CSV table of C-alpha atoms in Angstrom, one decimal:
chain,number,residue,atom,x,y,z
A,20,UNK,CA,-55.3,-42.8,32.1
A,21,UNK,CA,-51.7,-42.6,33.9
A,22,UNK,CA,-50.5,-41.0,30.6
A,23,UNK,CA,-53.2,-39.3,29.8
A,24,UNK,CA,-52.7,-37.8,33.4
A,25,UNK,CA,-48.7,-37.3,33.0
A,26,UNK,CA,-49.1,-35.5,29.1
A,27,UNK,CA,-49.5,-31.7,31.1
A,28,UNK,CA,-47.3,-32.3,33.7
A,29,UNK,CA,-44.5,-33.2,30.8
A,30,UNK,CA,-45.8,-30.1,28.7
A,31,UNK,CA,-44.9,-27.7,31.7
A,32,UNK,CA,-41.9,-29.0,32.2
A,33,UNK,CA,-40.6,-29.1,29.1
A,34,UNK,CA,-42.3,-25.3,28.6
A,35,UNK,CA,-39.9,-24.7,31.8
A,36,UNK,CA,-36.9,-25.9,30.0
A,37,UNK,CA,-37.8,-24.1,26.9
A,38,UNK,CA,-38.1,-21.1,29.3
A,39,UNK,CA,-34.6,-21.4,30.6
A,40,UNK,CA,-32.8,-22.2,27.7
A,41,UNK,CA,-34.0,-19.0,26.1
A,42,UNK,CA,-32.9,-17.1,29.1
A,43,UNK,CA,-30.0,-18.7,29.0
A,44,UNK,CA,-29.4,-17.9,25.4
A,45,UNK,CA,-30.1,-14.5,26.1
A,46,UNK,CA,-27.2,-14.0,28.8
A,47,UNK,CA,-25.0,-15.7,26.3
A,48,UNK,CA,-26.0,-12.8,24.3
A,49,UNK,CA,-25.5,-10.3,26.1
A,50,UNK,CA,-22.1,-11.9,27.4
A,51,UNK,CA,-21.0,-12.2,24.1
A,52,UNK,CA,-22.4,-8.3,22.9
A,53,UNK,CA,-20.5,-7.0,26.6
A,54,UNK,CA,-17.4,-9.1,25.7
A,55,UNK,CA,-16.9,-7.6,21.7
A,56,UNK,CA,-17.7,-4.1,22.7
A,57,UNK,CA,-15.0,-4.7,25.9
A,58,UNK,CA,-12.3,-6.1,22.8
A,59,UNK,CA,-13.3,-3.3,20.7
A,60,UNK,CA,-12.5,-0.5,22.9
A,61,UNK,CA,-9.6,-2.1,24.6
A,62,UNK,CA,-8.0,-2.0,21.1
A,63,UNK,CA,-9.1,1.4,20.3
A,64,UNK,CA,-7.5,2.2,23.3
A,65,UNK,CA,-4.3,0.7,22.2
A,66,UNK,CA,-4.1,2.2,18.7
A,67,UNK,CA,-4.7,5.6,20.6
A,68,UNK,CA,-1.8,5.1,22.3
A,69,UNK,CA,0.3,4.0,19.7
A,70,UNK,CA,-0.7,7.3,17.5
A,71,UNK,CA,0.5,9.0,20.1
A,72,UNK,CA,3.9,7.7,20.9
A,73,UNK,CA,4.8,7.5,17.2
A,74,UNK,CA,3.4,10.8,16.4
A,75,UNK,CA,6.3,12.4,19.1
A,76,UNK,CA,8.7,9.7,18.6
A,77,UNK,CA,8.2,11.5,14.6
A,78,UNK,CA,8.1,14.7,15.8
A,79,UNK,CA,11.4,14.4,17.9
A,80,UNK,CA,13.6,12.3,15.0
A,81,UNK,CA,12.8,15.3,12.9
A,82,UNK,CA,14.1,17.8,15.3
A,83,UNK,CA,17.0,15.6,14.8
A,84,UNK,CA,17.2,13.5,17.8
A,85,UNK,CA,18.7,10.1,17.3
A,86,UNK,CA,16.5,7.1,18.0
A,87,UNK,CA,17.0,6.3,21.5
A,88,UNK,CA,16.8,9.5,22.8
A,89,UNK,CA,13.4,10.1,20.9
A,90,UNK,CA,12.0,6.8,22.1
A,91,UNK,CA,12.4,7.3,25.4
A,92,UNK,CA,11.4,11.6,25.0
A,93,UNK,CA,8.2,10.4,23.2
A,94,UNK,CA,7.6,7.8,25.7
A,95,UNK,CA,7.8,10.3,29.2
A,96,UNK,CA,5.5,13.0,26.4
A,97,UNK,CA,3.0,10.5,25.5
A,98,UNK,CA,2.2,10.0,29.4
A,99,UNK,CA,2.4,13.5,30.7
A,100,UNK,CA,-0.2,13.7,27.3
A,101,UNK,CA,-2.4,11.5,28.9
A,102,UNK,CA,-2.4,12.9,32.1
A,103,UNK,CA,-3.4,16.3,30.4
A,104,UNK,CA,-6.0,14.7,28.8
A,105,UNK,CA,-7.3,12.4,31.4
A,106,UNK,CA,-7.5,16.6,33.2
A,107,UNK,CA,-9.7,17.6,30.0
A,108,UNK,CA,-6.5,19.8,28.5
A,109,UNK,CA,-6.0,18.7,24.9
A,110,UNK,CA,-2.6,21.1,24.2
A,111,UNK,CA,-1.7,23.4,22.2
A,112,UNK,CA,-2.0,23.9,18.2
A,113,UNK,CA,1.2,22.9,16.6
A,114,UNK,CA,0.1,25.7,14.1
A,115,UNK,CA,-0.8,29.2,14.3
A,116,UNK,CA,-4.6,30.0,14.3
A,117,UNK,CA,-5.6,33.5,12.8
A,118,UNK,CA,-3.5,35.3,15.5
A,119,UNK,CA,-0.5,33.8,14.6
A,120,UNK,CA,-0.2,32.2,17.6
A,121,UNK,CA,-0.5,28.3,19.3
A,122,UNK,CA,-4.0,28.5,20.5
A,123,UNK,CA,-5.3,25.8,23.3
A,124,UNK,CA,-7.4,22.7,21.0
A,125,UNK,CA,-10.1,23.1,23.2
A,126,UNK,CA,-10.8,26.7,21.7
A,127,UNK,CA,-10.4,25.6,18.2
A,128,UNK,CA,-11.8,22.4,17.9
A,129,UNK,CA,-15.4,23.3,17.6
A,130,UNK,CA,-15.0,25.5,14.9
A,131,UNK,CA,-12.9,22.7,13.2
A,132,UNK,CA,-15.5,20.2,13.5
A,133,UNK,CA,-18.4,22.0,12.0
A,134,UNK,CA,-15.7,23.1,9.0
A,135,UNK,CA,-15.1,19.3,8.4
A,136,UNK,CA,-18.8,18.4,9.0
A,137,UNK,CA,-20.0,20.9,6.3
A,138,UNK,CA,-17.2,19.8,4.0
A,139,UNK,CA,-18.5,16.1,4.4
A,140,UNK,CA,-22.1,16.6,4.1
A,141,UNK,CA,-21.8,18.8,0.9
A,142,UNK,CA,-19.7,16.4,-0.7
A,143,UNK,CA,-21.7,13.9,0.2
A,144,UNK,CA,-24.8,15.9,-1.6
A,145,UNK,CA,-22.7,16.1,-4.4
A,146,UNK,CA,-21.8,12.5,-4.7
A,147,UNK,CA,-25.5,12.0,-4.7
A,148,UNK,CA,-26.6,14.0,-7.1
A,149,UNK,CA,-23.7,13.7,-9.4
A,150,UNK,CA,-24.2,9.5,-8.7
A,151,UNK,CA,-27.3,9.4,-9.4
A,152,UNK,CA,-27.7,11.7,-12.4
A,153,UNK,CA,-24.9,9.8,-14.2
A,154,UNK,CA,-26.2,6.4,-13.3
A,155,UNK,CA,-29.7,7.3,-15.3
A,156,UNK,CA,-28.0,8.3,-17.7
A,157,UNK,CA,-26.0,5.9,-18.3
A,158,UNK,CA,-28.7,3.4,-17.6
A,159,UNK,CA,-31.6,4.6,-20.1
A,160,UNK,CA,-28.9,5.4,-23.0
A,161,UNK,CA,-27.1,1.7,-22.9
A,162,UNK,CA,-24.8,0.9,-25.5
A,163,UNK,CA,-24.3,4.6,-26.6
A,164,UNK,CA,-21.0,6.5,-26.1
A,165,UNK,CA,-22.4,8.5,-23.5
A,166,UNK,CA,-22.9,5.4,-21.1
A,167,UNK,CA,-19.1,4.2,-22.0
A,168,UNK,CA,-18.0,7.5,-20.7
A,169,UNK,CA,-19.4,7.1,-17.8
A,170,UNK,CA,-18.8,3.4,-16.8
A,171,UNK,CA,-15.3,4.9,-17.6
A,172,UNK,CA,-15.3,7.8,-15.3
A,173,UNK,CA,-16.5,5.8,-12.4
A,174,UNK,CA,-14.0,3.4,-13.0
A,175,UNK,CA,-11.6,5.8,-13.0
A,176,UNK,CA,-13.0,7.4,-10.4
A,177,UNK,CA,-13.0,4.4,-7.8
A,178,UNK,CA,-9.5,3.5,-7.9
A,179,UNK,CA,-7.4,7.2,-7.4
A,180,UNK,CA,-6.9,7.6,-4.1
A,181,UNK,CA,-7.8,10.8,-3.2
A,182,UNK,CA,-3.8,11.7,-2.2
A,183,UNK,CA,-3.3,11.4,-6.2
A,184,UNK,CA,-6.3,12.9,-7.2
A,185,UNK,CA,-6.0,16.3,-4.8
A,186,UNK,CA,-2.3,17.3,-6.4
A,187,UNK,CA,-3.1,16.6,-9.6
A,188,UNK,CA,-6.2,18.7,-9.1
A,189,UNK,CA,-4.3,21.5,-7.8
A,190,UNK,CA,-1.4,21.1,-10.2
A,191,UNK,CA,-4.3,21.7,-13.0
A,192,UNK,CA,-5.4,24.7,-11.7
A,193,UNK,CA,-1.5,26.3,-11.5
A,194,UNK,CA,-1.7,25.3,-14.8
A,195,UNK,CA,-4.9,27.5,-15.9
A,196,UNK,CA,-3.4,30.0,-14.4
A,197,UNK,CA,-0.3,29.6,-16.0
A,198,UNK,CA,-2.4,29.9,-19.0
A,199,UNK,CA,-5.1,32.6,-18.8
A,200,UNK,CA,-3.4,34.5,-16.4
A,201,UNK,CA,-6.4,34.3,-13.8
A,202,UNK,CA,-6.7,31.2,-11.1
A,203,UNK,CA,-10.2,29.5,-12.1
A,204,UNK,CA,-10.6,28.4,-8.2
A,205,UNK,CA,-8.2,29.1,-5.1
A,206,UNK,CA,-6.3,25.9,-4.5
A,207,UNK,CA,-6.4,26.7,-0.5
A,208,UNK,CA,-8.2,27.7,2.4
A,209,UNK,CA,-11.6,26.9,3.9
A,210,UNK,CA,-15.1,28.9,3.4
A,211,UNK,CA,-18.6,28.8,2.5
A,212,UNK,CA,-18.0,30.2,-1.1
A,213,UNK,CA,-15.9,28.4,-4.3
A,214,UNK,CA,-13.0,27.6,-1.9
A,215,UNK,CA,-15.6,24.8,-1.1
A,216,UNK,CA,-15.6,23.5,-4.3
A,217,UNK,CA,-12.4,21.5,-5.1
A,218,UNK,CA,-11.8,19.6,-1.7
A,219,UNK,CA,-15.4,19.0,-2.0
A,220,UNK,CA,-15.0,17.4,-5.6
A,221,UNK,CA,-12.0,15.6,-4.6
A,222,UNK,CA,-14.2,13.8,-1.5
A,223,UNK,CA,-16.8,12.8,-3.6
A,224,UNK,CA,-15.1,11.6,-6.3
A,225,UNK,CA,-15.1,8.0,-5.2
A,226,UNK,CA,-18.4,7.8,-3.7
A,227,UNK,CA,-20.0,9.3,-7.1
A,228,UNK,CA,-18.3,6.6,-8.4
A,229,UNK,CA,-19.8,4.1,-6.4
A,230,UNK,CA,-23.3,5.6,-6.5
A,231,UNK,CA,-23.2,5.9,-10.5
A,232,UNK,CA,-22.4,2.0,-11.0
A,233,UNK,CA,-25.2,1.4,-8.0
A,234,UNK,CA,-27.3,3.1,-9.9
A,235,UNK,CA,-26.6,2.1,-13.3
A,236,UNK,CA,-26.9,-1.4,-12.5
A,237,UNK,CA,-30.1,-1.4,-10.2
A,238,UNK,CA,-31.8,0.6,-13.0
A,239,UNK,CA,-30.8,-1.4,-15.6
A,240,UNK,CA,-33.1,-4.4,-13.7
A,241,UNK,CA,-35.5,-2.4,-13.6
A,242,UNK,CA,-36.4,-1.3,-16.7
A,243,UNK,CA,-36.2,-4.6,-17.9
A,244,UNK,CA,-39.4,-5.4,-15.5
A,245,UNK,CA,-42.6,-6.0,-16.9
A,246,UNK,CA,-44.5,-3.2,-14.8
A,247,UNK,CA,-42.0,-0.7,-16.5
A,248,UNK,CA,-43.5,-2.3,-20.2
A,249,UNK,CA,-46.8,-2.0,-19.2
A,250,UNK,CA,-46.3,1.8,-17.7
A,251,UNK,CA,-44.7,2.3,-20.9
A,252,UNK,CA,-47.7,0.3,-22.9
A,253,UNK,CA,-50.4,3.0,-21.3
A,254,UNK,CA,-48.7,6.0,-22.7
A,255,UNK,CA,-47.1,7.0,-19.9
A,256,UNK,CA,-44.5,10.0,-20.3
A,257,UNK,CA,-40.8,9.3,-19.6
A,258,UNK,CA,-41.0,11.6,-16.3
A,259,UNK,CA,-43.4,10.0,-14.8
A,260,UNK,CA,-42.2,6.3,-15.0
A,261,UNK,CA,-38.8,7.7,-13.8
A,262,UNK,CA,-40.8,9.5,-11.3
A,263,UNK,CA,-43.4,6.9,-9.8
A,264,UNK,CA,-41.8,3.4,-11.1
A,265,UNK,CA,-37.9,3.7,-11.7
A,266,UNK,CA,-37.0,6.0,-8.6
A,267,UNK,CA,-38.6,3.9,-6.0
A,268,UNK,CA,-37.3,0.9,-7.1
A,269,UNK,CA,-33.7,1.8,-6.4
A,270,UNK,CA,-34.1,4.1,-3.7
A,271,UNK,CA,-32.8,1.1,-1.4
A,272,UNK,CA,-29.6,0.4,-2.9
A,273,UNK,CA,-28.7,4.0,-3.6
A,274,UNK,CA,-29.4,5.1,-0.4
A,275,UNK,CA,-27.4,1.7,1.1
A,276,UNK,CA,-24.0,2.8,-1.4
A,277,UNK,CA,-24.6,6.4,0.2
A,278,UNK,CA,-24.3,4.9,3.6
A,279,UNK,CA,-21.4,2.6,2.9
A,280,UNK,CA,-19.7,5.5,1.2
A,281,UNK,CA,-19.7,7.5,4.3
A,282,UNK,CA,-17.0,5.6,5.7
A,283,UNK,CA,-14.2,6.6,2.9
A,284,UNK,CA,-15.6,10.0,3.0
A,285,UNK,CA,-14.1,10.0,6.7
A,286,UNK,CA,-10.9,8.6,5.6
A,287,UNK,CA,-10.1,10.4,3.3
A,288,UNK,CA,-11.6,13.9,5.2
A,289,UNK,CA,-7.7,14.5,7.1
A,290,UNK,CA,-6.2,13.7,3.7
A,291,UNK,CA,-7.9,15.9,1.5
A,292,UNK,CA,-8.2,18.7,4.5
A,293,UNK,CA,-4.0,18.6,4.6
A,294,UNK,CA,-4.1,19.3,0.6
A,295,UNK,CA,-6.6,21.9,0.3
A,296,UNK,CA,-6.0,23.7,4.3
């Protein structure tokens, strides 16, 4: 009877532990989520400010100061920079805008964005498409020359850099015109037209790359699936198994290497924007 009696009183408590433990847990987490995101920015904050002291400690040594006097110049710049941009004033362009003329950031910046945003999302679009149209192909003609190529190109196309593969792009199309006369593409210069088209090439490269052996080897599993036999068994046309069967099945891991890609895209964004203006 006396333990019968005890048995709830025991099961509260030990719900009331349970109860604190899991709160307890949770403030850990959050301690621990507060602390990383406090590390994280601290050291964003510290590579901010080393980009800026080394970009004028650069900028002075190549107006020909010696060292000494262009550590301690970049180091009284890089804090009257901050205090300017703790005040919301960003500069000057080092460069002239379409006037000619240094321009404040502020004015030029938005503009600047959108140019770099529209170049990334239509690369992006074209690493997709490209990606994925190669990886079929590759995948449903395996063993044939055709899918060689590609496994080839995407090699190829995941280790240049895209410092090497800009030039060499440009230095091609000097060479076209060298050779008919007329330039196939302008090689500079940002707008909505073909001027688009090489940086945009040159940023996607890699992530087509990517996608195409994502593809290739996500489809390849599927089709050797037993649904795609039996799809195959009814009479199904080839569209339609691509269509209702294939597609679905890889849209995860496509979509996945299109997110991961993202990230070089924006590394590589200054890079190719310095080649191709």
């Amino acid at each position: 009877m006396t333990q019968s009696r005890l048995q709830p009183v025991n099961s509260a408590a030990t719900q009331a532990d349970a109860g604190r433990i899991s709160l307890t847990d949770r403030g850990s987490a959050w301690l621990g989520l507060v602390t990383l995101f406090g590390q994280r920015l601290a050291f964003g904050g510290l590579v901010l400010l080393a980009i800026i002291y080394l970009s004028y400690l650069g900028l002075d040594m190549a107006r020909g100061a010696a060292f000494g006097e262009a550590a301690g110049l970049a180091f009284s710049k890089s804090f009257a920079y901050l205090g300017h941009l703790l005040q919301g004033d960003l500069g000057l362009t080092a460069a002239g805008t379409i006037t000619g003329n240094p321009a404040p950031v502020a004015s030029v910046m938005p503009q600047l964005v959108l140019n770099s945003l529209g170049l990334l999302l239509v690369s992006l679009l074209v690493a997709g498409l490209l990606g994925v149209g190669l990886g079929l192909l590759a995948a449903q003609r395996r063993r044939s020359n055709w899918s060689v190529a590609i496994i080839i190109a995407s090699m190829i196309g995941i280790s240049v850099p895209s410092f090497f593969a800009a030039p060499l792009l440009q230095l091609l199309m000097v060479q076209w015109t060298r050779t008919f006369g007329e330039p196939l593409l302008p090689l500079g210069g940002f707008g909505w037209d073909k001027r688009l088209i090489l940086p945009a090439l040159v940023l996607a490269a890699r992530p087509a790359a990517q996608i195409t052996r994502m593809t290739l080897v996500s489809l390849s599993e599927v089709l050797g699936q037993d649904f795609i036999r039996v799809a195959q068994g009814k009479g199904l046309r080839g569209y339609l198994i691509l269509w209702r069967h294939e597609l679905p099945n890889i849209a995860i891991p496509v979509l996945t290497t299109v997110g991961l890609s993202l990230r070089f895209s924006l590394s590589s964004l200054p890079v190719v924007e310095f080649f191709f203006g």
